[in-house]
Amino acid sequence: MKIDRANLAEVFSSIQGEGLHIGRRQVFIRFIGCNLACEYCDTHLFDRAEECRLETNPGRGDFFTLANPVPISRVTDLIAGWLSGWPGVHHSISLTGGEPLLHLEVLREWVVKLKGLLPLHLETNGLLYSALGSIVRHLDYISMDIKLPSSTGEETNWDHHREFLAVASATEMAVKVVVNSATQHWEIIRAAEMTAAISRSIPFIIQPETGQELSLKIGTGELIELQELASGTLDDVRIIPQTHRFIGLL
Ligand code: SF4
């Protein structure tokens, strides 16, 4: 059966504030729902959204709403209108959440159409490897998390992260770990070694958790130590905070 509607939280244009494509202008499609419940999550408020909010004009914050599930043709047409009205402004489309791969059926229908507009960037918690395998050939970049128990408050499913890494490495990708002052050295070493087992050159991004008042929940000295630990097995280890929150963007 053809799936032509998606449960979305918001569609907007902004600057990518994390990871490999930090600073780039992207169209963000935020899907509802997640298979995890990280303590630091800032998107749970969307979990039961009955409506999706969509920007009328990209980056202007002039939102209108549509009831969920939203017809994907409506969103595709909206983005196409942005690209013809503001040519050359956007780098890519970010599929984000929540966890976008929970929406595999609609993604199967949608990714080809979206890729006809702009390159596709998937932001994912890096666990649903089977779903990723179904669409990975259509993706241009993947930013996957390895969820550390110290920052999520949950057990880490290392086996599923390992499987995901193997599938994701078919495309350009980066690994992200969120850290705070509770992060243990063994967590970083294990995540780095698992990444290096696929390739030493995969960018490995250490992202300090940011508090409500934009303060980092880990000291700079500890961050430097974690960077040194990961660099024992990987060639490209970076420390990058969530910059969009510092400049007041979505
Ligand atoms: S994986 Fe991401 S969206 Fe899901 S609960 Fe954790 S931080 Fe939130």
Short mmCIF file of C-alpha atoms and ligand atoms in Angstrom, two decimals:
data_model
loop_
_atom_site.label_atom_id
_atom_site.label_comp_id
_atom_site.label_asym_id
_atom_site.label_seq_id
_atom_site.Cartn_x
_atom_site.Cartn_y
_atom_site.Cartn_z
CA MET A 1 0.00 0.00 0.00
CA LYS A 2 1.29 3.42 -0.93
CA ILE A 3 1.92 5.59 2.15
CA ASP A 4 1.46 9.24 1.26
CA ARG A 5 1.17 10.90 4.69
CA ALA A 6 3.67 11.43 7.49
CA ASN A 7 3.44 12.24 11.19
CA LEU A 8 5.59 15.34 11.45
CA ALA A 9 6.34 17.86 14.19
CA GLU A 10 7.69 20.71 12.08
CA VAL A 11 9.15 21.71 8.73
CA PHE A 12 11.42 24.75 8.71
CA SER A 13 14.60 26.25 7.34
CA SER A 14 17.56 27.00 9.60
CA ILE A 15 21.27 26.61 10.16
CA GLN A 16 22.59 23.17 11.07
CA GLY A 17 23.87 23.55 14.61
CA GLU A 18 25.60 20.21 15.11
CA GLY A 19 28.09 17.87 13.58
CA LEU A 20 29.77 17.64 10.23
CA HIS A 21 27.60 20.17 8.41
CA ILE A 22 27.54 22.74 11.17
CA GLY A 23 26.78 26.23 9.89
CA ARG A 24 25.11 25.03 6.68
CA ARG A 25 21.61 26.14 5.76
CA GLN A 26 19.25 23.19 5.68
CA VAL A 27 15.59 22.39 5.32
CA PHE A 28 14.58 20.44 8.43
CA ILE A 29 11.82 17.82 8.39
CA ARG A 30 11.24 16.74 11.99
CA PHE A 31 9.42 13.44 12.48
CA ILE A 32 7.41 12.64 15.62
CA GLY A 33 8.35 9.93 18.08
CA CYS A 34 11.43 8.09 19.20
CA ASN A 35 12.41 4.59 20.30
CA LEU A 36 14.56 6.01 23.13
CA ALA A 37 13.92 8.33 26.07
CA CYS A 38 17.20 10.16 26.66
CA GLU A 39 17.31 12.29 29.80
CA TYR A 40 18.60 15.32 27.90
CA CYS A 41 16.08 15.09 25.02
CA ASP A 42 14.61 18.43 23.94
CA THR A 43 12.11 17.09 21.37
CA HIS A 44 9.72 15.06 23.60
CA LEU A 45 7.28 17.99 23.57
CA PHE A 46 6.47 16.95 19.99
CA ASP A 47 5.75 13.30 20.81
CA ARG A 48 1.96 13.54 20.59
CA ALA A 49 1.66 16.52 18.26
CA GLU A 50 -1.71 16.51 16.52
CA GLU A 51 -0.55 19.22 14.18
CA CYS A 52 2.61 19.92 12.25
CA ARG A 53 3.87 23.49 11.99
CA LEU A 54 5.40 24.54 8.70
CA GLU A 55 7.16 27.76 7.75
CA THR A 56 5.51 29.71 4.97
CA ASN A 57 8.77 31.40 3.99
CA PRO A 58 12.10 29.71 4.79
CA GLY A 59 13.85 30.90 7.95
CA ARG A 60 11.26 33.64 8.65
CA GLY A 61 9.41 31.89 11.51
CA ASP A 62 5.98 32.55 9.91
CA PHE A 63 4.40 29.19 10.68
CA PHE A 64 1.08 27.70 9.62
CA THR A 65 -0.24 24.34 10.76
CA LEU A 66 -1.57 21.17 9.14
CA ALA A 67 -3.24 18.25 10.92
CA ASN A 68 -1.23 15.05 11.22
CA PRO A 69 -0.61 12.92 9.29
CA VAL A 70 0.47 15.53 6.74
CA PRO A 71 0.30 14.75 2.98
CA ILE A 72 3.92 14.40 1.90
CA SER A 73 3.11 15.98 -1.48
CA ARG A 74 2.16 19.18 0.38
CA VAL A 75 5.56 19.29 2.11
CA THR A 76 7.46 18.41 -1.06
CA ASP A 77 5.69 21.23 -2.92
CA LEU A 78 6.39 23.69 -0.09
CA ILE A 79 10.11 22.91 -0.15
CA ALA A 80 10.20 23.09 -3.96
CA GLY A 81 8.64 26.56 -3.69
CA TRP A 82 11.36 27.65 -1.25
CA LEU A 83 14.07 26.42 -3.60
CA SER A 84 12.69 28.34 -6.58
CA GLY A 85 12.06 31.49 -4.50
CA TRP A 86 15.45 31.36 -2.74
CA PRO A 87 17.74 29.55 -5.22
CA GLY A 88 21.13 28.36 -4.01
CA VAL A 89 20.41 29.11 -0.34
CA HIS A 90 20.04 25.58 1.04
CA HIS A 91 22.71 22.91 1.22
CA SER A 92 20.56 19.87 1.97
CA ILE A 93 17.42 18.47 3.59
CA SER A 94 17.84 17.16 7.11
CA LEU A 95 15.57 14.27 8.11
CA THR A 96 15.47 14.55 11.87
CA GLY A 97 13.33 13.77 14.90
CA GLY A 98 12.63 12.07 17.15
CA GLU A 99 13.86 9.11 15.18
CA PRO A 100 13.12 9.40 11.44
CA LEU A 101 13.80 5.71 10.78
CA LEU A 102 10.68 4.79 12.77
CA HIS A 103 8.84 6.14 9.71
CA LEU A 104 10.37 3.73 7.23
CA GLU A 105 7.23 3.09 5.19
CA VAL A 106 6.71 6.73 4.33
CA LEU A 107 10.43 7.33 3.89
CA ARG A 108 10.53 4.60 1.25
CA GLU A 109 7.97 6.58 -0.74
CA TRP A 110 9.40 10.00 -0.01
CA VAL A 111 13.21 9.90 -0.15
CA VAL A 112 13.44 9.67 -3.93
CA LYS A 113 11.22 12.74 -4.36
CA LEU A 114 13.11 14.70 -1.70
CA LYS A 115 16.46 13.75 -3.18
CA GLY A 116 15.25 15.27 -6.44
CA LEU A 117 15.21 18.60 -4.59
CA LEU A 118 18.39 18.56 -2.50
CA PRO A 119 20.92 16.10 -1.04
CA LEU A 120 19.56 14.19 1.96
CA HIS A 121 21.07 14.28 5.44
CA LEU A 122 19.78 11.78 8.03
CA GLU A 123 20.10 12.56 11.74
CA THR A 124 19.52 9.37 13.71
CA ASN A 125 20.12 7.72 17.06
CA GLY A 126 21.98 5.00 15.19
CA LEU A 127 20.11 1.87 16.24
CA LEU A 128 17.53 0.90 13.57
CA TYR A 129 20.03 -0.66 11.18
CA SER A 130 17.54 -2.76 9.28
CA ALA A 131 15.41 0.29 8.42
CA LEU A 132 18.54 2.18 7.39
CA GLY A 133 19.49 -0.62 5.02
CA SER A 134 16.23 -0.10 3.11
CA ILE A 135 16.95 3.53 2.23
CA VAL A 136 20.69 4.06 2.66
CA ARG A 137 21.34 4.18 -1.08
CA HIS A 138 19.24 7.35 -1.32
CA LEU A 139 21.08 9.19 1.47
CA ASP A 140 24.02 11.54 0.98
CA TYR A 141 25.12 12.05 4.60
CA ILE A 142 24.37 10.30 7.88
CA SER A 143 24.92 11.72 11.34
CA MET A 144 24.52 8.83 13.78
CA ASP A 145 24.67 8.92 17.55
CA ILE A 146 26.29 6.37 19.76
CA LYS A 147 24.21 6.77 22.89
CA LEU A 148 26.34 6.63 26.03
CA PRO A 149 24.67 5.45 29.26
CA SER A 150 26.10 8.42 31.18
CA SER A 151 24.19 10.93 29.08
CA THR A 152 20.99 9.05 28.22
CA GLY A 153 20.35 7.36 31.58
CA GLU A 154 19.67 4.13 29.67
CA GLU A 155 21.68 1.02 28.78
CA THR A 156 23.52 1.29 25.46
CA ASN A 157 22.69 -1.28 22.79
CA TRP A 158 26.26 -1.61 21.51
CA ASP A 159 25.42 -4.48 19.15
CA HIS A 160 22.78 -2.46 17.31
CA HIS A 161 25.10 0.56 17.10
CA ARG A 162 27.78 -1.71 15.60
CA GLU A 163 25.38 -3.08 12.98
CA PHE A 164 24.21 0.45 12.17
CA LEU A 165 27.77 1.69 11.71
CA ALA A 166 28.45 -1.07 9.21
CA VAL A 167 25.40 -0.13 7.11
CA ALA A 168 25.90 3.63 7.43
CA SER A 169 29.52 3.46 6.30
CA ALA A 170 28.25 2.95 2.75
CA THR A 171 27.75 6.72 2.63
CA GLU A 172 29.46 9.85 3.99
CA MET A 173 28.90 9.80 7.71
CA ALA A 174 29.93 10.98 11.15
CA VAL A 175 29.46 9.60 14.63
CA LYS A 176 28.31 11.84 17.48
CA VAL A 177 28.52 11.18 21.22
CA VAL A 178 26.86 13.50 23.73
CA VAL A 179 28.93 13.82 26.91
CA ASN A 180 28.61 15.41 30.33
CA SER A 181 30.57 15.39 33.57
CA ALA A 182 29.31 11.85 34.33
CA THR A 183 30.81 10.40 31.13
CA GLN A 184 33.32 7.66 31.89
CA HIS A 185 36.55 7.12 29.98
CA TRP A 186 35.59 3.53 29.09
CA GLU A 187 32.45 4.77 27.29
CA ILE A 188 34.46 7.00 24.95
CA ILE A 189 37.12 4.33 24.39
CA ARG A 190 34.48 1.70 23.55
CA ALA A 191 32.60 4.02 21.16
CA ALA A 192 35.83 5.11 19.47
CA GLU A 193 37.12 1.56 19.08
CA MET A 194 33.81 0.42 17.62
CA THR A 195 33.93 3.26 15.09
CA ALA A 196 37.58 2.60 14.25
CA ALA A 197 36.76 -1.05 13.56
CA ILE A 198 34.82 0.25 10.52
CA SER A 199 37.27 3.02 9.59
CA ARG A 200 39.75 5.19 11.49
CA SER A 201 38.81 8.14 9.27
CA ILE A 202 35.11 8.37 10.24
CA PRO A 203 34.69 11.80 11.89
CA PHE A 204 33.94 11.33 15.61
CA ILE A 205 32.21 14.32 17.18
CA ILE A 206 32.18 14.84 20.93
CA GLN A 207 29.21 17.08 21.74
CA PRO A 208 29.06 18.55 25.25
CA GLU A 209 25.54 18.47 26.69
CA THR A 210 24.09 21.99 26.91
CA GLY A 211 21.96 23.05 29.89
CA GLN A 212 18.90 25.30 29.94
CA GLU A 213 20.99 28.45 30.48
CA LEU A 214 23.32 27.48 27.63
CA SER A 215 26.00 26.36 30.05
CA LEU A 216 27.96 23.21 29.16
CA LYS A 217 27.49 20.25 31.50
CA ILE A 218 31.14 19.25 31.34
CA GLY A 219 34.35 21.16 31.95
CA THR A 220 36.79 22.03 29.18
CA GLY A 221 39.58 20.01 30.84
CA GLU A 222 37.41 16.88 30.80
CA LEU A 223 36.49 17.49 27.17
CA ILE A 224 40.16 17.69 26.23
CA GLU A 225 40.80 14.38 28.00
CA LEU A 226 37.94 12.69 26.12
CA GLN A 227 39.26 14.04 22.81
CA GLU A 228 42.68 12.58 23.60
CA LEU A 229 41.20 9.19 24.49
CA ALA A 230 39.21 8.93 21.25
CA SER A 231 42.23 10.07 19.23
CA GLY A 232 44.03 6.93 20.36
CA THR A 233 42.08 4.97 17.75
CA LEU A 234 40.56 7.57 15.40
CA ASP A 235 42.10 10.16 13.04
CA ASP A 236 39.37 12.84 13.08
CA VAL A 237 38.04 13.63 16.57
CA ARG A 238 36.30 16.98 17.06
CA ILE A 239 34.65 18.79 19.97
CA ILE A 240 31.58 20.69 18.71
CA PRO A 241 28.82 22.16 20.95
CA GLN A 242 25.26 22.78 19.72
CA THR A 243 25.83 26.17 18.10
CA HIS A 244 22.26 26.91 16.95
CA ARG A 245 21.13 27.35 20.56
CA PHE A 246 23.78 30.02 21.15
CA ILE A 247 22.49 32.12 18.25
CA GLY A 248 18.83 31.58 19.14
CA LEU A 249 17.84 29.48 16.10
CA LEU A 250 15.54 26.45 15.96
S1 SF4 B 1 17.41 9.60 20.56
FE1 SF4 B 1 17.25 11.82 20.20
S2 SF4 B 1 15.06 12.21 19.88
FE2 SF4 B 1 15.25 10.17 20.81
S3 SF4 B 1 15.00 10.52 23.01
FE3 SF4 B 1 17.21 10.55 22.57
S4 SF4 B 1 17.70 12.74 22.19
FE4 SF4 B 1 15.46 12.50 22.06
#
